[in-house]
C-alpha positions as a LaTeX table, in Angstrom:
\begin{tabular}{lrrr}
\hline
Residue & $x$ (\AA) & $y$ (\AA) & $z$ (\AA) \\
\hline
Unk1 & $-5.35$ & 3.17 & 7.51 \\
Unk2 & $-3.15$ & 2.71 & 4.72 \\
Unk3 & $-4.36$ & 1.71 & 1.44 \\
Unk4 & $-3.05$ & $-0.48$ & $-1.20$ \\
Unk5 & $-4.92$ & $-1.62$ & $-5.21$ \\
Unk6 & $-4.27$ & $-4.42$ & $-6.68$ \\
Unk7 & $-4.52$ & $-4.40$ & $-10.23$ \\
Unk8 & $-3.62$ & $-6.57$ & $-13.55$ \\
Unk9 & $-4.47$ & $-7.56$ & $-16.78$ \\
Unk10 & $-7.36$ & $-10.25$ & $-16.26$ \\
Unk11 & $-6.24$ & $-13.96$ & $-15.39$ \\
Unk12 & $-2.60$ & $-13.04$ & $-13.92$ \\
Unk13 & $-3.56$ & $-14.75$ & $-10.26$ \\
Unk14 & $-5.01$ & $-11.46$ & $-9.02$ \\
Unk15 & $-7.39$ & $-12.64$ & $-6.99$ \\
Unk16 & $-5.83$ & $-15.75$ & $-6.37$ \\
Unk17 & $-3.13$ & $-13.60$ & $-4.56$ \\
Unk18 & $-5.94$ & $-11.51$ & $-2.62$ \\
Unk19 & $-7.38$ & $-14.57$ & $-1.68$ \\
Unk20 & $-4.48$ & $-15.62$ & $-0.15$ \\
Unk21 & $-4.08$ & $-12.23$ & 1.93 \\
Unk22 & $-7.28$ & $-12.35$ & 2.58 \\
Unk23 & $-7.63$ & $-15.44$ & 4.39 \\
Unk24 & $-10.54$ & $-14.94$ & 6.60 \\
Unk25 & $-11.21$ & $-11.39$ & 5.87 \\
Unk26 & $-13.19$ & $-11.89$ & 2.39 \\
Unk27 & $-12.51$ & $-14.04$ & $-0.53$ \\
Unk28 & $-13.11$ & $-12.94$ & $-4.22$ \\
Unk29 & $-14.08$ & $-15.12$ & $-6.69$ \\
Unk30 & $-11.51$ & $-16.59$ & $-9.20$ \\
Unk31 & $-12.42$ & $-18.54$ & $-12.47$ \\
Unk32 & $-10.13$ & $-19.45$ & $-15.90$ \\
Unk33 & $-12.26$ & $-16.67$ & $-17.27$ \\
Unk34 & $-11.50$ & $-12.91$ & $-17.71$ \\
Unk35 & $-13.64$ & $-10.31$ & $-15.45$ \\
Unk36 & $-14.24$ & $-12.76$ & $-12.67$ \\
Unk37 & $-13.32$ & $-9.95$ & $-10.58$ \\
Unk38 & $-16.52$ & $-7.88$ & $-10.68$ \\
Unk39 & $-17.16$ & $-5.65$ & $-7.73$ \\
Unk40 & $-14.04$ & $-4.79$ & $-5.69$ \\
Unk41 & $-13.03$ & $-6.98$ & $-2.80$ \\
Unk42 & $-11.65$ & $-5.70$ & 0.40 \\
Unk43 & $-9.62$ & $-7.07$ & 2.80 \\
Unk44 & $-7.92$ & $-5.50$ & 6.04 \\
Unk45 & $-4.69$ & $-7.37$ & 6.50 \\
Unk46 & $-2.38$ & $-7.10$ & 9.80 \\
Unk47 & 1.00 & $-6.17$ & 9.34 \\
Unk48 & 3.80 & $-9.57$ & 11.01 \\
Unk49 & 5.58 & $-7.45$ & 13.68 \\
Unk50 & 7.30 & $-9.59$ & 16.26 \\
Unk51 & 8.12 & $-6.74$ & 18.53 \\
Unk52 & 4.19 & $-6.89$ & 19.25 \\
Unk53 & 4.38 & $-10.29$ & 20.61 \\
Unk54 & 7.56 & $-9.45$ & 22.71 \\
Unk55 & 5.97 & $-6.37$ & 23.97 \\
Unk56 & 2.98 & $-8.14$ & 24.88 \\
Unk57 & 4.84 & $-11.09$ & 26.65 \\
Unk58 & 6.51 & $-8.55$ & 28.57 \\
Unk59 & 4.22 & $-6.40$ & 29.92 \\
Unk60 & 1.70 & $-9.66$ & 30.36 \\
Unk61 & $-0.90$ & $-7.94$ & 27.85 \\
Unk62 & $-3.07$ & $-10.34$ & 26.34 \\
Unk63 & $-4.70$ & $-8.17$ & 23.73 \\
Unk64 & $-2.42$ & $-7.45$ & 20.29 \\
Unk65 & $-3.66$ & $-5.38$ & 18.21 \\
Unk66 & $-1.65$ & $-4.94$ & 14.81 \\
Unk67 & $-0.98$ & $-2.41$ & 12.40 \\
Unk68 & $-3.03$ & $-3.12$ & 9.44 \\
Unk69 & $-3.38$ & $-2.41$ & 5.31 \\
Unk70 & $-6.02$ & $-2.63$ & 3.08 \\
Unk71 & $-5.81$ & $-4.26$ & 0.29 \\
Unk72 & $-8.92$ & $-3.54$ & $-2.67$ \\
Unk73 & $-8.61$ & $-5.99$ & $-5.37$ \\
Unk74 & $-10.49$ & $-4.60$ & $-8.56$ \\
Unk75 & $-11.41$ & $-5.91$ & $-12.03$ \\
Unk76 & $-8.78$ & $-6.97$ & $-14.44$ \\
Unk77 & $-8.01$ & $-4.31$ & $-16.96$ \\
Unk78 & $-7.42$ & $-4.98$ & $-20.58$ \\
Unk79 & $-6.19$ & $-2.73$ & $-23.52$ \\
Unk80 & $-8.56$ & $-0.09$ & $-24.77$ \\
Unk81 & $-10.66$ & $-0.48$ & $-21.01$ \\
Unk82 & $-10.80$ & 3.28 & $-21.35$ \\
Unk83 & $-12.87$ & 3.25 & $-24.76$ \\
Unk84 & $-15.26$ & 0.57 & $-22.47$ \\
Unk85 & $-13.46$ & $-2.44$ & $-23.67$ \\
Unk86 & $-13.64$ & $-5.15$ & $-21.33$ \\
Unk87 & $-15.26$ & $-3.70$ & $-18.22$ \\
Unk88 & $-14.14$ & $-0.59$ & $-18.97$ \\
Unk89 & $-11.68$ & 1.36 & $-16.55$ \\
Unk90 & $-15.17$ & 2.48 & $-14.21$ \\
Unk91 & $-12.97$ & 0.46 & $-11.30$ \\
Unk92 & $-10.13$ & 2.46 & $-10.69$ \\
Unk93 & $-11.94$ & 4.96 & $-8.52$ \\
Unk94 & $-12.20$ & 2.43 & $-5.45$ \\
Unk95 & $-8.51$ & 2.89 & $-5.72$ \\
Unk96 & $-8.11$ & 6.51 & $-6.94$ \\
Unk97 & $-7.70$ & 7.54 & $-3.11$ \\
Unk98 & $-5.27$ & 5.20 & $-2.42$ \\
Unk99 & $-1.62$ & 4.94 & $-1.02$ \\
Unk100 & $-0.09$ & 2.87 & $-3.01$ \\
Unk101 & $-0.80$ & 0.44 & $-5.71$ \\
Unk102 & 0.17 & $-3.49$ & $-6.23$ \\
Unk103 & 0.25 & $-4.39$ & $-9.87$ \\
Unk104 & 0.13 & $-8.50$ & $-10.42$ \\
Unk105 & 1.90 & $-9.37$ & $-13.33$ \\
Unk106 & 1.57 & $-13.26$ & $-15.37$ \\
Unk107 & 5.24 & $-14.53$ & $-15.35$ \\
Unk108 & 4.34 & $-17.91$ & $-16.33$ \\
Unk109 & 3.17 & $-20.26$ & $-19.22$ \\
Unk110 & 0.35 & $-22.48$ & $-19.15$ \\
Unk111 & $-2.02$ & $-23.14$ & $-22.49$ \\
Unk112 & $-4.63$ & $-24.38$ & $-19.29$ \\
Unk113 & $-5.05$ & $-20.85$ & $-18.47$ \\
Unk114 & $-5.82$ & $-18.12$ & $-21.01$ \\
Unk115 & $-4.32$ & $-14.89$ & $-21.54$ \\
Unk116 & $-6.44$ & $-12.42$ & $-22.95$ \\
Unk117 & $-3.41$ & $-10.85$ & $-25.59$ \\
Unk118 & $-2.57$ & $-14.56$ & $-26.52$ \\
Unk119 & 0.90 & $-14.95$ & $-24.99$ \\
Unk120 & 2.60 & $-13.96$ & $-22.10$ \\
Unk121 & 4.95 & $-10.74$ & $-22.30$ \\
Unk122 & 5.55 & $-9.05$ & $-18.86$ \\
Unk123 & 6.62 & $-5.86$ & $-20.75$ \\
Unk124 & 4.02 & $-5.32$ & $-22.41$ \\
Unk125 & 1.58 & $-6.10$ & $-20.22$ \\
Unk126 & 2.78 & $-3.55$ & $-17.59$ \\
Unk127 & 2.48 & $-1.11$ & $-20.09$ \\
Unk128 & $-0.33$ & $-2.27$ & $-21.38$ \\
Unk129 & $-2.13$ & $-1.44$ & $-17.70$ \\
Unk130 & 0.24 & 1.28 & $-17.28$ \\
Unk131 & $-1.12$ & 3.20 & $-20.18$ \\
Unk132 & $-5.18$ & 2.63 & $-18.91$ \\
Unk133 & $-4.23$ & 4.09 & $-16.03$ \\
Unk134 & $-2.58$ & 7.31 & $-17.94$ \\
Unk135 & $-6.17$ & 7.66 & $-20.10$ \\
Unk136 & $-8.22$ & 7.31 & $-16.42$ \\
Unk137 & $-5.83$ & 10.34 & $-15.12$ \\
Unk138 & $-6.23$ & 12.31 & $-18.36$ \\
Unk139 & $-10.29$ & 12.09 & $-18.16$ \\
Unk140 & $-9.53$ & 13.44 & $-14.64$ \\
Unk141 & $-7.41$ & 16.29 & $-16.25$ \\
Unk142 & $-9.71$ & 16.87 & $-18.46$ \\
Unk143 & $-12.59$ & 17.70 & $-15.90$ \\
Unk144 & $-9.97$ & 19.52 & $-13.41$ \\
Unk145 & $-8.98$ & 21.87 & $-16.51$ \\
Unk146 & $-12.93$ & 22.67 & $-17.19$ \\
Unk147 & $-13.02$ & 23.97 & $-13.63$ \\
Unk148 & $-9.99$ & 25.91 & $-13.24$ \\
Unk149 & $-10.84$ & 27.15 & $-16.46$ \\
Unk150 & $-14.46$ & 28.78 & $-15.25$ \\
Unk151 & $-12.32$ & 29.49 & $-11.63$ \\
Unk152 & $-9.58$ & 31.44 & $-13.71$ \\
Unk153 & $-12.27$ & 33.92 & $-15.43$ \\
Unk154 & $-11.86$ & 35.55 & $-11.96$ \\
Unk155 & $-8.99$ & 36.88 & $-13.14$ \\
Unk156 & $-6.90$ & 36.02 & $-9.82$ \\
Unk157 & $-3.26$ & 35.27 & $-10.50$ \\
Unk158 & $-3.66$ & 31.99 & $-7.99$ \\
Unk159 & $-6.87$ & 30.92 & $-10.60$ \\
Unk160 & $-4.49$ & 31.14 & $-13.84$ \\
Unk161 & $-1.41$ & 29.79 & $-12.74$ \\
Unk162 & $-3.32$ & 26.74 & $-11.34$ \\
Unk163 & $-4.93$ & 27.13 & $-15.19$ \\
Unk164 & $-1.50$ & 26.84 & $-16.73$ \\
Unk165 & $-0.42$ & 23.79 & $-14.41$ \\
Unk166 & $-3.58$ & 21.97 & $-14.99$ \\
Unk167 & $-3.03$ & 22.24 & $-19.04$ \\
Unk168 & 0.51 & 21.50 & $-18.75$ \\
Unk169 & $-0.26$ & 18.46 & $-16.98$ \\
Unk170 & $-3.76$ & 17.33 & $-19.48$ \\
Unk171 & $-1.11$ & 17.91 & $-22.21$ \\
Unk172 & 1.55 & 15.70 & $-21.02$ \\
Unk173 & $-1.00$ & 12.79 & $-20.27$ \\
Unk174 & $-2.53$ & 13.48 & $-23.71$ \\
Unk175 & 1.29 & 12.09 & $-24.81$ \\
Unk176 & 0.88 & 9.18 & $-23.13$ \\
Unk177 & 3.44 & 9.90 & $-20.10$ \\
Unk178 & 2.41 & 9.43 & $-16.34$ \\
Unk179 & 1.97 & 12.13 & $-14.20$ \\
Unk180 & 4.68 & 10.99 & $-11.49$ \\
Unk181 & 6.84 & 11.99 & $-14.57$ \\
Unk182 & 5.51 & 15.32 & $-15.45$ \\
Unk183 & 8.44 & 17.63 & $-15.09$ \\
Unk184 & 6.26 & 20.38 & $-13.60$ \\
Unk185 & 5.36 & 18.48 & $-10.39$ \\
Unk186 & 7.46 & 19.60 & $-8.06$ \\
Unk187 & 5.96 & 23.28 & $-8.64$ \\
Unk188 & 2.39 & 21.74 & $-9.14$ \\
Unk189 & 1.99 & 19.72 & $-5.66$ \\
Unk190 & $-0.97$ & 22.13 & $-4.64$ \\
Unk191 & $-2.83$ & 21.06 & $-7.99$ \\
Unk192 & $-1.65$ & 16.97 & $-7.74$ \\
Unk193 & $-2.72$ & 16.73 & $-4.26$ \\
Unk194 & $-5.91$ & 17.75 & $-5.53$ \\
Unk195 & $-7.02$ & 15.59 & $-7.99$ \\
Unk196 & $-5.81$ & 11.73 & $-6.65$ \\
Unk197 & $-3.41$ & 10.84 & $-10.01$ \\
Unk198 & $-3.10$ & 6.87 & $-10.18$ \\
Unk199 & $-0.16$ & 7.74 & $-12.00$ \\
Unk200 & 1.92 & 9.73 & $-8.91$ \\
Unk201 & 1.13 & 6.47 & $-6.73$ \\
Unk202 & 4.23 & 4.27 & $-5.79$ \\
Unk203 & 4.40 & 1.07 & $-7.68$ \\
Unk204 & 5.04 & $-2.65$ & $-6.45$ \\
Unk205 & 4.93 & $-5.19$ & $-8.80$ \\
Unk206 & 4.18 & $-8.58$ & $-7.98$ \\
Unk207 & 5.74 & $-11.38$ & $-10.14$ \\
Unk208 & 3.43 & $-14.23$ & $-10.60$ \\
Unk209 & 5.57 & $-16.85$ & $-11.36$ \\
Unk210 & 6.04 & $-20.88$ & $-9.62$ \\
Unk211 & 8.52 & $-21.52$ & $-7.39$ \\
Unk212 & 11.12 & $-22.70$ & $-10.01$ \\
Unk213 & 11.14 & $-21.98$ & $-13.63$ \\
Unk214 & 9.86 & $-18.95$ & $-15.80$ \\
Unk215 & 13.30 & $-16.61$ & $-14.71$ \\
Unk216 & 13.35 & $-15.38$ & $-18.49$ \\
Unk217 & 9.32 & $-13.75$ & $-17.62$ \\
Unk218 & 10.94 & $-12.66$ & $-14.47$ \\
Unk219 & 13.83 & $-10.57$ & $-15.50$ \\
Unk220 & 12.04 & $-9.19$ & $-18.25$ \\
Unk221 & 9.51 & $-7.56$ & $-15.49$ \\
Unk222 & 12.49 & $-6.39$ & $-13.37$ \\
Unk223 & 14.25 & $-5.00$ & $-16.02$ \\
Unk224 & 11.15 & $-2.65$ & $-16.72$ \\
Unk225 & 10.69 & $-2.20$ & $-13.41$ \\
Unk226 & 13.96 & $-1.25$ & $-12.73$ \\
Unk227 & 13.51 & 1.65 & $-15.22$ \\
Unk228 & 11.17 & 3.00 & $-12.80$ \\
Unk229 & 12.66 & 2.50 & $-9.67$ \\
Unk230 & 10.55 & 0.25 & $-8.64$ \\
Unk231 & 10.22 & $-2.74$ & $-6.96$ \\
Unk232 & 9.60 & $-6.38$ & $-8.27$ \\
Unk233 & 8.43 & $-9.34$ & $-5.40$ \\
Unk234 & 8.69 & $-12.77$ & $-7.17$ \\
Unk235 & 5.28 & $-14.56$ & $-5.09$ \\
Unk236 & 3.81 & $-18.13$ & $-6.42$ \\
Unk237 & 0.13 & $-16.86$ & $-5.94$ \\
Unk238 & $-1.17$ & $-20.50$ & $-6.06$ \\
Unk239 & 1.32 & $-21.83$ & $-3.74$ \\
Unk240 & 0.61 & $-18.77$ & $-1.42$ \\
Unk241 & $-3.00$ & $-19.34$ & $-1.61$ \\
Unk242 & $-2.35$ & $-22.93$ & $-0.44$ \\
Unk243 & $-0.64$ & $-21.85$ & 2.49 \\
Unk244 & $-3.11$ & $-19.79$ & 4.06 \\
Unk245 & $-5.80$ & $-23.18$ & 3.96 \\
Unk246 & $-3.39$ & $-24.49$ & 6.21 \\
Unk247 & $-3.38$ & $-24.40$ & 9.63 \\
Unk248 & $-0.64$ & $-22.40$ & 11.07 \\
Unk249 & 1.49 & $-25.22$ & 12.23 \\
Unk250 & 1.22 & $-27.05$ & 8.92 \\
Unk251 & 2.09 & $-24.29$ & 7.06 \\
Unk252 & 5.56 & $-23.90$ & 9.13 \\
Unk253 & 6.22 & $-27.31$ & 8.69 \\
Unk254 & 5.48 & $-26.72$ & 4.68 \\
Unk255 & 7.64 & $-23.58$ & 4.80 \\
Unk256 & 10.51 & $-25.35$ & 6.31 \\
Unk257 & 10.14 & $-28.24$ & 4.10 \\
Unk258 & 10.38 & $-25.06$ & 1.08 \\
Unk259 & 12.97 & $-23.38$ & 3.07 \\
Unk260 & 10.65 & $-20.15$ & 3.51 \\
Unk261 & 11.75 & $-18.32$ & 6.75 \\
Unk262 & 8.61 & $-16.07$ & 5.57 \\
Unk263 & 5.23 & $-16.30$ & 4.15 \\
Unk264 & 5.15 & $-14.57$ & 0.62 \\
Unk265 & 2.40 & $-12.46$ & 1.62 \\
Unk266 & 3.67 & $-11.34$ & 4.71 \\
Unk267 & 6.70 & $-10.57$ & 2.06 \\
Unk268 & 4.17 & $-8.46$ & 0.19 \\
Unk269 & 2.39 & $-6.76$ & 2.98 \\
Unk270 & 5.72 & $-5.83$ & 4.84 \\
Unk271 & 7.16 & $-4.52$ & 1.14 \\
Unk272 & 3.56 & $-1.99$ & 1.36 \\
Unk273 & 4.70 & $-0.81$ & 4.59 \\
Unk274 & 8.17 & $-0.04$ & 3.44 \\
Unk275 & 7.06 & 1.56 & 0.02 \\
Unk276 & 5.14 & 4.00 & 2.15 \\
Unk277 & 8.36 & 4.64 & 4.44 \\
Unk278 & 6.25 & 3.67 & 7.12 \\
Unk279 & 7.58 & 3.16 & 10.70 \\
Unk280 & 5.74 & 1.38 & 13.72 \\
Unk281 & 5.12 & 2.62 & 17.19 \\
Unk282 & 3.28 & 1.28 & 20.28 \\
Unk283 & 0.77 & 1.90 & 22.99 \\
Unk284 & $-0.04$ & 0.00 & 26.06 \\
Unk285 & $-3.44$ & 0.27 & 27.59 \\
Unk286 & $-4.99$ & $-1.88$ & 30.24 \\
Unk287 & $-4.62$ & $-5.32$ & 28.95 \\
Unk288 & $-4.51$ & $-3.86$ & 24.98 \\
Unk289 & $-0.78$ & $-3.51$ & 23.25 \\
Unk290 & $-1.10$ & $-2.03$ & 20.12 \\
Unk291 & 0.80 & $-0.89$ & 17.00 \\
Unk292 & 0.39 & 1.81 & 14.91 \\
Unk293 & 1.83 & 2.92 & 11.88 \\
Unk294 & 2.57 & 6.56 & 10.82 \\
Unk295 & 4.80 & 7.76 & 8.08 \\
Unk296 & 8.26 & 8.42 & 8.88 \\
Unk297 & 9.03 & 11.27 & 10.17 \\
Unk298 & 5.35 & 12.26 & 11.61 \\
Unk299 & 5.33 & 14.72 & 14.88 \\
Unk300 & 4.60 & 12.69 & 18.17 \\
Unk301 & 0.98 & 14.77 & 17.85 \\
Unk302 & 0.01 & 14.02 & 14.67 \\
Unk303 & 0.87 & 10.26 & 15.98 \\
Unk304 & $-0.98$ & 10.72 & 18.87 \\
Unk305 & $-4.17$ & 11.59 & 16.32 \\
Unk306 & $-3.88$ & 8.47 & 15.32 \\
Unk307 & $-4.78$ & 6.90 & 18.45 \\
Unk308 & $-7.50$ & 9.32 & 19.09 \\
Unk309 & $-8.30$ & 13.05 & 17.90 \\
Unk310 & $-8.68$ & 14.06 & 21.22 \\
Unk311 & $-4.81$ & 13.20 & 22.02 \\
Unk312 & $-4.54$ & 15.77 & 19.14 \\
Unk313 & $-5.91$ & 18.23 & 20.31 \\
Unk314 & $-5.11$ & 18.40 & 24.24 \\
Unk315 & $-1.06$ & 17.07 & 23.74 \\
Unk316 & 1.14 & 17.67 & 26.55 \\
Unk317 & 3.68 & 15.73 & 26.05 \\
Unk318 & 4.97 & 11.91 & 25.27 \\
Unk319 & 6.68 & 9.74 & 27.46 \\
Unk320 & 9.02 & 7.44 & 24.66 \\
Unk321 & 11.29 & 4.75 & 25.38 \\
Unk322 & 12.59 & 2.56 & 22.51 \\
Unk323 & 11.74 & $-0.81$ & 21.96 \\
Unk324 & 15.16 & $-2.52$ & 22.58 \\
Unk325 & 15.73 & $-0.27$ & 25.63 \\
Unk326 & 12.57 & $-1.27$ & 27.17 \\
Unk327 & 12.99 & $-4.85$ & 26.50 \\
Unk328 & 16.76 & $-4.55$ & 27.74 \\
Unk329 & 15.79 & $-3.23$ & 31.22 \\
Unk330 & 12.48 & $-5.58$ & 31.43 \\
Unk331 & 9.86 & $-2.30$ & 32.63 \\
Unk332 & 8.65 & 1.24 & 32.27 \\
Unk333 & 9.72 & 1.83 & 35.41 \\
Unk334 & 13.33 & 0.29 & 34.96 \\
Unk335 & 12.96 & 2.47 & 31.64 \\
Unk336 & 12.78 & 5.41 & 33.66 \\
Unk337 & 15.09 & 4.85 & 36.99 \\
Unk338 & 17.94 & 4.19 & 34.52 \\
Unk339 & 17.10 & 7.50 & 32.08 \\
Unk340 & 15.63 & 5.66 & 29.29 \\
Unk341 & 12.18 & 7.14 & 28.68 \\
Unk342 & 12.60 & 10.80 & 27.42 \\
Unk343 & 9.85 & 13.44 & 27.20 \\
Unk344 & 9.20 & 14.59 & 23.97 \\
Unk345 & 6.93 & 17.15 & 22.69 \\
Unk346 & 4.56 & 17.56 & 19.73 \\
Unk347 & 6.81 & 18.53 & 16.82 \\
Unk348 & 9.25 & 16.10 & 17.88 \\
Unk349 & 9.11 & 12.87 & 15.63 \\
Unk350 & 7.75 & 9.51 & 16.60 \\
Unk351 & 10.87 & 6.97 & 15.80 \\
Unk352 & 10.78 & 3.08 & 14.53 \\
Unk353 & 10.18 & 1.04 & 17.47 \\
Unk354 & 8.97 & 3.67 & 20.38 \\
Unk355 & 6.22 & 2.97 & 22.94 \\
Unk356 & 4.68 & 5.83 & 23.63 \\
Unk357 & 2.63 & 6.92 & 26.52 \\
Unk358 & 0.86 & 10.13 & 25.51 \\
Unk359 & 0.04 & 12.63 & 28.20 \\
Unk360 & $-3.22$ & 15.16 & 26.98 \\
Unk361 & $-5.26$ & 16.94 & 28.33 \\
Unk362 & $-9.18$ & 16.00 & 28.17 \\
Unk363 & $-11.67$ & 18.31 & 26.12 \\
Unk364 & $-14.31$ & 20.04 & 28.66 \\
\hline
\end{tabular}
C-alpha cells in the first residue's frame, strides 16, 4: 500500500487536514498549542475513481473495493528538533519507509492562532523543516558510514566503493544539502535504496491558506517550490475539515454553492497517486470489483502479486481489456467476440484503466 507523511512546523492545520482525510478512519487531536500531535496517527484513505462505480454498475457487482493510501500524520517539527528541541525529530522514522511525503505549510495570518517563529514566512518555514529532515538523514549517514567502514576492512572492492559513496554522501548532508540532490546518486542507488533518505522522497506541499485572501503567502510557497520541481495544492484545511462532518449530500450541495467540482482532499489524495506515477487496474471476482494500484510501468506479474503472491508465482497469462473498450461493448464476452481482450504475458506491462483476469496456476 502506498505510503504518504505528513509533516509541518507545529500549528500549520496539520492535523486539522488529516482529520479531514481521515473522516472515519481515526482522528488526531488538534489544539491552538504546539505538539498536540504526539503519537502518529494513521489513516487508510480510498483513492475517488469513478471507473470503479461504472465497472461495478456494469457487471452488477455490488462490492467496490478501492485503491487506497496511507496517510501518517506525525508531530510538528520546529527548528533545532534535531538537538531535541521541541519533541525532537524521534518521529520521522514512522515515515522513514515511506513513499512519499506531504509537507503542510501556514499560508495565512491570524494573531488567534500562534506560530511558534512569531510570524508567518512560507519560505522559511519549508526550509526550516527541510533542513530537520537533512540532520535526521545525516545521523542515518553517520551510522551507515560506521558499518561500511568495519564491512570495508574486508578489503573487497564492493566494501570500499560503497565506503567512498557512503562518505561522499555524510559529507554532502554535513553541508546542509538533501540527498535527492547529491550529485553522486545516480551511481549510488545500491547504497540510497538502502538506508530510506527522507530527503530522496518526492515532495507535495500543501498550502494552508482560506478560500480567498493570503495569495502573497501563496506565491511565496510556489515560488520555492517551484525551485524544486515540486508541486504546491492550495487546500483550506478548516473548510475541508468541515466538509467531511457533512453528510455526503450536504456537502455537494455546499460544493456547488463554492463552485468545487472536487473535494480538496480527494484533490490531495489523487495528487499522491500521481506523484508516485501510479496507474489503476481492476479485478472482478464473484460479486467483488476491485482496484489496484501499481506503479507505472509494472509487469502484469508483479501486478498480479499484488492481488495475491500465489498469482506470482504460478502466472500463465492475463486476459486485459481496457476500460473504455469494455464499457463500449457492455461485456467480457462482447470484449472478446469483437477482439478486444488481448493475452498478455508476465513482462508485459499492466496499462491505466485495464481489467485484468489473471490466469495461474495453483501451488501443490
Amino acid at each position: 500500500m502506498l505510503q504518504v507523511g505528513i509533516i509541518g512546523l507545529p500549528n500549520v492545520g496539520k492535523s486539522t487536514l488529516f482529520n479531514a482525510l481521515a473522516h472515519g478512519h481515526g482522528q488526531a487531536e488538534v489544539s491552538n498549542y504546539p505538539f498536540c500531535t504526539i503519537d502518529a496517527n494513521v489513516a487508510v484513505v480510498p483513492v475517488p475513481e469513478p471507473r470503479l462505480e461504472r465497472l461495478a454498475e456494469l457487471f452488477k457487482q455490488e462490492t467496490r473495493v478501492p485503491a487506497t493510501v496511507k496517510f501518517v500524520d506525525i508531530a510538528g517539527l520546529v527548528r533545532d528538533a534535531h538537538r531535541g528541541e521541541g519533541l525532537g525529530n524521534q518521529f520521522l522514522a514512522h515515515i522513514r519507509e515511506g513513499d512519499a511525503i506531504l509537507h503542510v505549510v501556514r499560508c495565512f495570518d491570524d494573531p488567534q492562532i500562534a506560530h511558534v517563529e512569531g510570524w508567518v514566512d512560507p519560505a522559511r518555514d519549508v526550509q526550516t523543516v527541510q533542513n530537520e529532515l537533512i540532520q535526521a538523514d545525516r545521523e542515518s549517514m553517520e551510522r551507515r558510514v560506521e558499518k561500511a567502514r568495519s564491512q570495508a576492512k574486508s578489503g573487497k572492492t564492493e566494501d570500499l566503493e560503497k565506503l567512498t559513496q557512503a562518505e561522499s554522501l555524510l559529507t554532502w548532508l554535513g553541508d546542509g544539502q538533501p540527498a535527492s540532490e547529491w550529485p553522486d546518486r545516480e551511481h549510488g542507488k545500491g547504497l540510497l535504496a538502502e538506508v530510506f533518505l527522507l530527503t530522496t522522497k518526492p515532495f507535495l506541499y500543501v498550502a494552508n491558506a482560506p478560500e480567498e485572501g493570503d495569495g502573497d503567502h501563496v506565491q511565496a510557497l510556489t515560488d520555492f517550490a517551484a525551485s524544486t520541481g515540486a508541486r504546491v495544492l492550495r487546500i483550506p484545511a478548516k473548510l475541508s475539515a468541515d466538509l467531511a462532518d457533512l453528510d455526503p449530500d450536504e456537502a455537494r450541495e455546499f460544493m456547488q454553492e463554492l463552485g468545487l467540482d472536487q473535494t480538496a482532499l480527494a484533490e490531495i489524495v489523487l495528487a499522491s497517486y500521481e506523484l508516485l506515477d501510479q496507474v489503476t487496474f481492476f479485478t472482478g471476482v464473484g460479486a467483488e470489483l476491485t482496484a489496484w494500484a501499481a506503479t507505472r510501468g509494472t509487469p502484469l506479474g508483479a501486478a498480479a502479486g499484488r492481488i495475491h503472491s500465489d498469482m506470482q508465482t504460478g502466472f500463465i497469462k492475463a486476459e486485459v481489456v481496457p476500460y473504455e473498450g469494455l464499457c463500449r461493448v457492455g461485456s467480457w464476452a462482447a470484449a472478446r467476440e469483437k477482439g478486444l481482450m488481448v493475452a498478455k504475458g508476465k513482462d508485459q506491462p499492466v496499462e491505466d484503466g485495464d481489467v485484468v483476469y489473471v490466469h495461474f496456476r495453483k501451488p501443490g
